[in-house]
mmCIF file of C-alpha atoms in Angstrom:
data_model
loop_
_atom_site.group_PDB
_atom_site.id
_atom_site.type_symbol
_atom_site.label_atom_id
_atom_site.label_comp_id
_atom_site.label_asym_id
_atom_site.label_seq_id
_atom_site.Cartn_x
_atom_site.Cartn_y
_atom_site.Cartn_z
ATOM 1 C CA GLN Y 842 -0.214 -0.228 0.258
ATOM 2 C CA VAL Y 843 1.775 3.213 -1.424
ATOM 3 C CA GLN Y 844 1.796 6.129 1.592
ATOM 4 C CA LEU Y 845 2.967 9.705 1.243
ATOM 5 C CA GLN Y 846 3.421 11.473 4.356
ATOM 6 C CA GLU Y 847 4.419 15.450 4.260
ATOM 7 C CA SER Y 848 6.476 17.245 6.505
ATOM 8 C CA GLY Y 849 8.303 20.778 6.616
ATOM 9 C CA PRO Y 850 7.868 24.180 9.408
ATOM 10 C CA GLU Y 851 4.052 24.915 9.574
ATOM 11 C CA LEU Y 852 5.004 29.018 10.075
ATOM 12 C CA VAL Y 853 7.237 30.750 7.557
ATOM 13 C CA LYS Y 854 7.908 34.494 7.544
ATOM 14 C CA PRO Y 855 6.887 36.640 4.632
ATOM 15 C CA SER Y 856 9.180 36.607 1.900
ATOM 16 C CA GLU Y 857 11.401 33.355 3.103
ATOM 17 C CA THR Y 858 11.325 30.058 2.008
ATOM 18 C CA LEU Y 859 8.767 27.663 2.257
ATOM 19 C CA SER Y 860 10.394 23.998 1.918
ATOM 20 C CA LEU Y 861 8.674 20.673 2.173
ATOM 21 C CA THR Y 862 9.305 17.148 1.759
ATOM 22 C CA CYS Y 863 7.412 14.228 0.766
ATOM 23 C CA SER Y 864 8.454 10.773 2.489
ATOM 24 C CA VAL Y 865 6.995 7.783 0.303
ATOM 25 C CA SER Y 866 6.222 4.029 1.629
ATOM 26 C CA GLY Y 867 5.325 1.367 0.306
ATOM 27 C CA TYR Y 868 6.493 2.369 -3.825
ATOM 28 C CA SER Y 869 10.110 2.932 -5.250
ATOM 29 C CA ILE Y 870 10.101 6.296 -6.457
ATOM 30 C CA ASN Y 871 12.149 4.941 -8.995
ATOM 31 C CA SER Y 872 9.953 2.589 -10.368
ATOM 32 C CA GLY Y 873 7.622 4.700 -12.096
ATOM 33 C CA TYR Y 874 5.051 7.022 -11.978
ATOM 34 C CA TYR Y 875 5.386 11.196 -11.378
ATOM 35 C CA TRP Y 876 5.534 12.434 -8.297
ATOM 36 C CA VAL Y 877 3.469 16.012 -7.667
ATOM 37 C CA TRP Y 878 2.837 18.957 -5.241
ATOM 38 C CA ILE Y 879 -1.319 20.582 -5.207
ATOM 39 C CA ARG Y 880 -1.991 22.947 -2.694
ATOM 40 C CA GLN Y 881 -5.529 24.170 -1.033
ATOM 41 C CA PRO Y 882 -5.840 28.019 0.259
ATOM 42 C CA PRO Y 883 -7.826 27.652 3.651
ATOM 43 C CA GLY Y 884 -11.156 26.740 2.321
ATOM 44 C CA LYS Y 885 -10.817 27.522 -1.470
ATOM 45 C CA GLY Y 886 -10.126 25.096 -4.459
ATOM 46 C CA LEU Y 887 -7.189 23.219 -5.581
ATOM 47 C CA GLU Y 888 -3.592 24.294 -7.363
ATOM 48 C CA TRP Y 889 -1.222 21.969 -9.122
ATOM 49 C CA ILE Y 890 2.275 22.998 -8.300
ATOM 50 C CA ALA Y 891 4.468 20.810 -10.329
ATOM 51 C CA SER Y 892 5.314 17.378 -11.369
ATOM 52 C CA ILE Y 893 8.673 15.445 -10.779
ATOM 53 C CA TYR Y 894 9.891 12.133 -12.130
ATOM 54 C CA HIS Y 895 13.008 10.134 -10.972
ATOM 55 C CA THR Y 896 14.930 10.891 -13.676
ATOM 56 C CA ARG Y 897 14.705 14.603 -12.526
ATOM 57 C CA SER Y 898 12.019 16.002 -15.591
ATOM 58 C CA THR Y 899 10.327 18.703 -13.819
ATOM 59 C CA TYR Y 900 7.208 20.293 -15.502
ATOM 60 C CA PHE Y 901 5.818 23.598 -13.314
ATOM 61 C CA ASN Y 902 2.692 25.560 -13.225
ATOM 62 C CA PRO Y 903 4.024 28.696 -14.889
ATOM 63 C CA SER Y 904 2.227 31.185 -12.427
ATOM 64 C CA LEU Y 905 4.741 29.820 -9.681
ATOM 65 C CA LYS Y 906 7.667 28.973 -12.059
ATOM 66 C CA SER Y 907 9.847 31.792 -10.944
ATOM 67 C CA ARG Y 908 9.583 30.977 -7.329
ATOM 68 C CA LEU Y 909 9.918 26.916 -7.556
ATOM 69 C CA THR Y 910 12.444 24.433 -6.713
ATOM 70 C CA VAL Y 911 11.126 20.617 -6.746
ATOM 71 C CA SER Y 912 13.716 17.951 -6.330
ATOM 72 C CA VAL Y 913 13.857 14.064 -5.829
ATOM 73 C CA ASP Y 914 16.270 11.963 -3.837
ATOM 74 C CA THR Y 915 15.583 8.302 -4.869
ATOM 75 C CA SER Y 916 18.022 7.058 -1.972
ATOM 76 C CA LYS Y 917 15.532 8.489 0.871
ATOM 77 C CA ASN Y 918 12.405 7.651 -1.344
ATOM 78 C CA GLN Y 919 11.695 11.477 -1.141
ATOM 79 C CA PHE Y 920 10.594 14.453 -3.150
ATOM 80 C CA SER Y 921 10.637 18.291 -2.088
ATOM 81 C CA LEU Y 922 9.173 21.861 -3.002
ATOM 82 C CA LYS Y 923 11.477 24.704 -2.228
ATOM 83 C CA LEU Y 924 8.772 28.166 -2.904
ATOM 84 C CA THR Y 925 10.559 31.255 -2.704
ATOM 85 C CA SER Y 926 9.492 34.868 -2.012
ATOM 86 C CA VAL Y 927 6.346 33.906 0.139
ATOM 87 C CA THR Y 928 3.437 35.893 1.313
ATOM 88 C CA ALA Y 929 0.279 35.602 2.569
ATOM 89 C CA ALA Y 930 -1.464 34.340 -0.241
ATOM 90 C CA ASP Y 931 0.957 31.023 -0.264
ATOM 91 C CA THR Y 932 -0.910 30.469 3.260
ATOM 92 C CA ALA Y 933 -2.325 26.988 2.107
ATOM 93 C CA VAL Y 934 -2.434 22.812 2.794
ATOM 94 C CA TYR Y 935 0.529 21.612 0.541
ATOM 95 C CA TYR Y 936 -0.895 17.663 -0.622
ATOM 96 C CA CYS Y 937 1.978 15.334 -1.924
ATOM 97 C CA ALA Y 938 0.730 12.957 -4.477
ATOM 98 C CA ARG Y 939 1.139 9.932 -6.723
ATOM 99 C CA GLU Y 940 0.692 11.022 -10.783
ATOM 100 C CA VAL Y 941 -0.039 8.795 -13.285
ATOM 101 C CA ASP Y 942 2.532 8.830 -16.296
ATOM 102 C CA TYR Y 943 2.497 7.671 -19.777
ATOM 103 C CA CYS Y 944 5.171 6.544 -21.533
ATOM 104 C CA SER Y 945 6.713 7.038 -25.414
ATOM 105 C CA GLY Y 946 9.144 5.437 -26.330
ATOM 106 C CA ASP Y 947 12.233 6.762 -23.701
ATOM 107 C CA ASN Y 948 10.083 9.239 -22.545
ATOM 108 C CA CYS Y 949 7.962 9.582 -19.906
ATOM 109 C CA TYR Y 950 5.222 12.598 -19.116
ATOM 110 C CA PRO Y 951 2.722 13.485 -16.688
ATOM 111 C CA GLY Y 952 -0.484 11.977 -17.024
ATOM 112 C CA GLY Y 953 -2.701 14.102 -14.597
ATOM 113 C CA ASN Y 954 -4.426 11.394 -12.623
ATOM 114 C CA PHE Y 955 -3.489 11.636 -9.122
ATOM 115 C CA ASP Y 956 -3.585 9.019 -6.515
ATOM 116 C CA PRO Y 957 -3.094 8.452 -3.590
ATOM 117 C CA TRP Y 958 -2.371 11.540 -1.484
ATOM 118 C CA GLY Y 959 -1.004 12.306 1.201
ATOM 119 C CA GLN Y 960 -2.884 13.930 4.430
ATOM 120 C CA GLY Y 961 -1.605 17.505 3.432
ATOM 121 C CA THR Y 962 0.298 19.683 5.992
ATOM 122 C CA LEU Y 963 -1.168 23.826 6.662
ATOM 123 C CA VAL Y 964 1.560 26.167 5.997
ATOM 124 C CA THR Y 965 1.187 29.639 7.340
ATOM 125 C CA VAL Y 966 3.036 32.678 5.922
ATOM 126 C CA SER Y 967 2.831 35.436 9.025
ATOM 127 C CA SER Y 968 5.411 37.184 10.586
ATOM 128 C CA GLU R 157 -4.951 27.441 -19.763
ATOM 129 C CA ILE R 158 -8.256 25.528 -19.663
ATOM 130 C CA VAL R 159 -11.239 26.815 -16.811
ATOM 131 C CA MET R 160 -12.881 24.131 -15.436
ATOM 132 C CA THR R 161 -16.534 25.541 -14.423
ATOM 133 C CA GLN R 162 -18.835 23.143 -11.630
ATOM 134 C CA SER R 163 -22.082 23.798 -11.000
ATOM 135 C CA PRO R 164 -24.082 24.046 -8.750
ATOM 136 C CA ALA R 165 -21.752 25.265 -5.978
ATOM 137 C CA THR R 166 -24.213 23.954 -3.172
ATOM 138 C CA LEU R 167 -26.160 20.721 -3.780
ATOM 139 C CA SER R 168 -28.678 19.548 -1.319
ATOM 140 C CA VAL R 169 -30.162 15.864 -1.932
ATOM 141 C CA SER R 170 -32.188 13.610 0.378
ATOM 142 C CA PRO R 171 -30.647 9.773 1.034
ATOM 143 C CA GLY R 172 -31.476 8.029 -1.328
ATOM 144 C CA GLU R 173 -31.858 10.209 -4.580
ATOM 145 C CA ARG R 174 -29.724 11.105 -7.269
ATOM 146 C CA ALA R 175 -26.903 13.924 -7.181
ATOM 147 C CA THR R 176 -25.961 15.230 -10.078
ATOM 148 C CA LEU R 177 -22.973 17.479 -11.016
ATOM 149 C CA SER R 178 -21.746 19.193 -13.887
ATOM 150 C CA CYS R 179 -18.267 20.378 -15.103
ATOM 151 C CA ARG R 180 -17.663 22.419 -18.005
ATOM 152 C CA ALA R 181 -13.854 23.081 -19.302
ATOM 153 C CA THR R 182 -13.344 26.070 -21.799
ATOM 154 C CA GLU R 183 -11.929 24.171 -24.555
ATOM 155 C CA SER R 184 -11.954 20.750 -25.443
ATOM 156 C CA VAL R 185 -10.292 18.456 -23.368
ATOM 157 C CA SER R 186 -11.716 15.049 -24.730
ATOM 158 C CA SER R 187 -12.089 12.492 -22.024
ATOM 159 C CA ASN R 188 -9.116 13.524 -20.285
ATOM 160 C CA LEU R 189 -11.340 14.747 -17.298
ATOM 161 C CA ALA R 190 -10.921 13.190 -13.712
ATOM 162 C CA TRP R 191 -13.335 13.526 -10.736
ATOM 163 C CA TYR R 192 -11.956 13.546 -6.745
ATOM 164 C CA GLN R 193 -13.921 13.603 -3.435
ATOM 165 C CA GLN R 194 -13.253 15.350 -0.670
ATOM 166 C CA LYS R 195 -14.436 15.154 2.676
ATOM 167 C CA PRO R 196 -14.058 17.749 5.605
ATOM 168 C CA GLY R 197 -10.770 17.584 7.093
ATOM 169 C CA GLN R 198 -9.200 14.840 4.385
ATOM 170 C CA ALA R 199 -6.983 14.585 1.629
ATOM 171 C CA PRO R 200 -8.734 14.545 -1.557
ATOM 172 C CA ARG R 201 -9.293 10.862 -3.195
ATOM 173 C CA LEU R 202 -9.261 9.783 -6.928
ATOM 174 C CA LEU R 203 -12.950 8.651 -7.536
ATOM 175 C CA ILE R 204 -13.654 9.366 -11.564
ATOM 176 C CA TYR R 205 -10.914 9.569 -14.192
ATOM 177 C CA GLY R 206 -11.245 9.062 -18.064
ATOM 178 C CA ALA R 207 -14.476 10.944 -17.880
ATOM 179 C CA SER R 208 -15.621 7.663 -16.887
ATOM 180 C CA ILE R 209 -13.653 5.050 -15.239
ATOM 181 C CA ARG R 210 -14.102 4.283 -11.415
ATOM 182 C CA ALA R 211 -10.830 4.366 -9.676
ATOM 183 C CA THR R 212 -10.208 1.499 -7.727
ATOM 184 C CA GLY R 213 -12.549 0.649 -4.578
ATOM 185 C CA VAL R 214 -14.948 3.090 -5.820
ATOM 186 C CA PRO R 215 -18.604 2.135 -5.586
ATOM 187 C CA ALA R 216 -20.836 1.495 -8.353
ATOM 188 C CA ARG R 217 -23.336 4.365 -7.332
ATOM 189 C CA PHE R 218 -20.747 6.848 -8.596
ATOM 190 C CA SER R 219 -20.737 7.246 -12.353
ATOM 191 C CA GLY R 220 -19.120 9.584 -14.717
ATOM 192 C CA SER R 221 -20.191 11.002 -17.989
ATOM 193 C CA GLY R 222 -19.043 13.245 -20.440
ATOM 194 C CA SER R 223 -16.482 14.639 -23.066
ATOM 195 C CA GLY R 224 -15.225 17.526 -25.014
ATOM 196 C CA THR R 225 -16.435 19.929 -22.691
ATOM 197 C CA GLU R 226 -19.291 18.963 -20.834
ATOM 198 C CA PHE R 227 -18.845 16.279 -17.662
ATOM 199 C CA THR R 228 -21.337 14.731 -15.440
ATOM 200 C CA LEU R 229 -20.892 12.955 -12.030
ATOM 201 C CA SER R 230 -23.382 11.262 -10.867
ATOM 202 C CA ILE R 231 -24.613 9.643 -7.445
ATOM 203 C CA SER R 232 -26.758 7.379 -7.942
ATOM 204 C CA SER R 233 -28.445 6.472 -4.636
ATOM 205 C CA LEU R 234 -26.645 9.296 -2.094
ATOM 206 C CA GLN R 235 -25.081 7.810 1.294
ATOM 207 C CA SER R 236 -24.525 10.082 4.430
ATOM 208 C CA GLU R 237 -20.944 9.560 3.662
ATOM 209 C CA ASP R 238 -21.081 11.008 0.219
ATOM 210 C CA SER R 239 -21.430 14.285 1.673
ATOM 211 C CA ALA R 240 -18.312 15.812 0.416
ATOM 212 C CA VAL R 241 -16.872 18.424 -1.894
ATOM 213 C CA TYR R 242 -16.296 17.170 -5.122
ATOM 214 C CA TYR R 243 -13.952 18.920 -8.074
ATOM 215 C CA CYS R 244 -13.464 18.252 -11.411
ATOM 216 C CA GLN R 245 -10.127 18.333 -13.488
ATOM 217 C CA GLN R 246 -8.883 18.541 -16.657
ATOM 218 C CA TYR R 247 -5.601 16.297 -17.664
ATOM 219 C CA LYS R 248 -5.833 17.225 -21.634
ATOM 220 C CA ASN R 249 -3.225 20.512 -21.922
ATOM 221 C CA TRP R 250 -0.335 21.271 -19.581
ATOM 222 C CA PRO R 251 0.711 22.751 -17.483
ATOM 223 C CA PRO R 252 -1.022 23.874 -15.840
ATOM 224 C CA TRP R 253 -3.484 20.945 -14.713
ATOM 225 C CA THR R 254 -6.433 22.617 -13.733
ATOM 226 C CA PHE R 255 -9.143 21.961 -11.427
ATOM 227 C CA GLY R 256 -12.977 22.989 -10.545
ATOM 228 C CA GLN R 257 -13.848 25.163 -8.050
ATOM 229 C CA GLY R 258 -15.592 22.159 -6.256
ATOM 230 C CA THR R 259 -19.237 21.274 -5.478
ATOM 231 C CA LYS R 260 -20.281 20.539 -2.135
ATOM 232 C CA VAL R 261 -22.744 17.785 -1.752
ATOM 233 C CA GLU R 262 -24.758 17.956 1.342
ATOM 234 C CA ILE R 263 -27.209 15.289 2.628
ATOM 235 C CA LYS R 264 -30.745 16.966 3.294
#
């Protein structure tokens, strides 16, 4: 059974960097699938942030791309998110999830279905 | 960016009745449409992908239909545990993948 668990600071000051890690158990990141970050501001809808493959192929939401770094550590079976220059608008529950991939030849691409999800972690941006 | 619009915002249905939720895309997404269920305090759960394919373990009372720009999620006989917010999501054109704003299903 695949399980994902987010971890990181719950409170970040404005203009600083938000850093989160997702630990995956029950499945090896090296075995396939994309791995994704999604967020949800309090009382609002869902926003896809980024997807990363174990080969480090990465896709970003254009609205966040300039502030984003996403990385994968296959030795720890984890992937991570860094979001710089945060503001109150970045306050949200951050989820990690597994994303189905589809492959054509030697290239694999995000497939857009997210299952399963981590439980989510609320990150508040405030001084 | 493809914008997904869901209606209604809130749906109140009696137990055992049928609930019908709608999702519209600003351009064709073919059948690249998923539905998620989110209960209070929980992460979303994948219900439907490919517009009509139930994910593993999803009860048969949930069904999806549609293609192109118009989609429907139906819950044939509403149970109390179906009270949740339901989101549609397109995965035809990216980045970014985009979600609808959600429909809240309440039990009368």
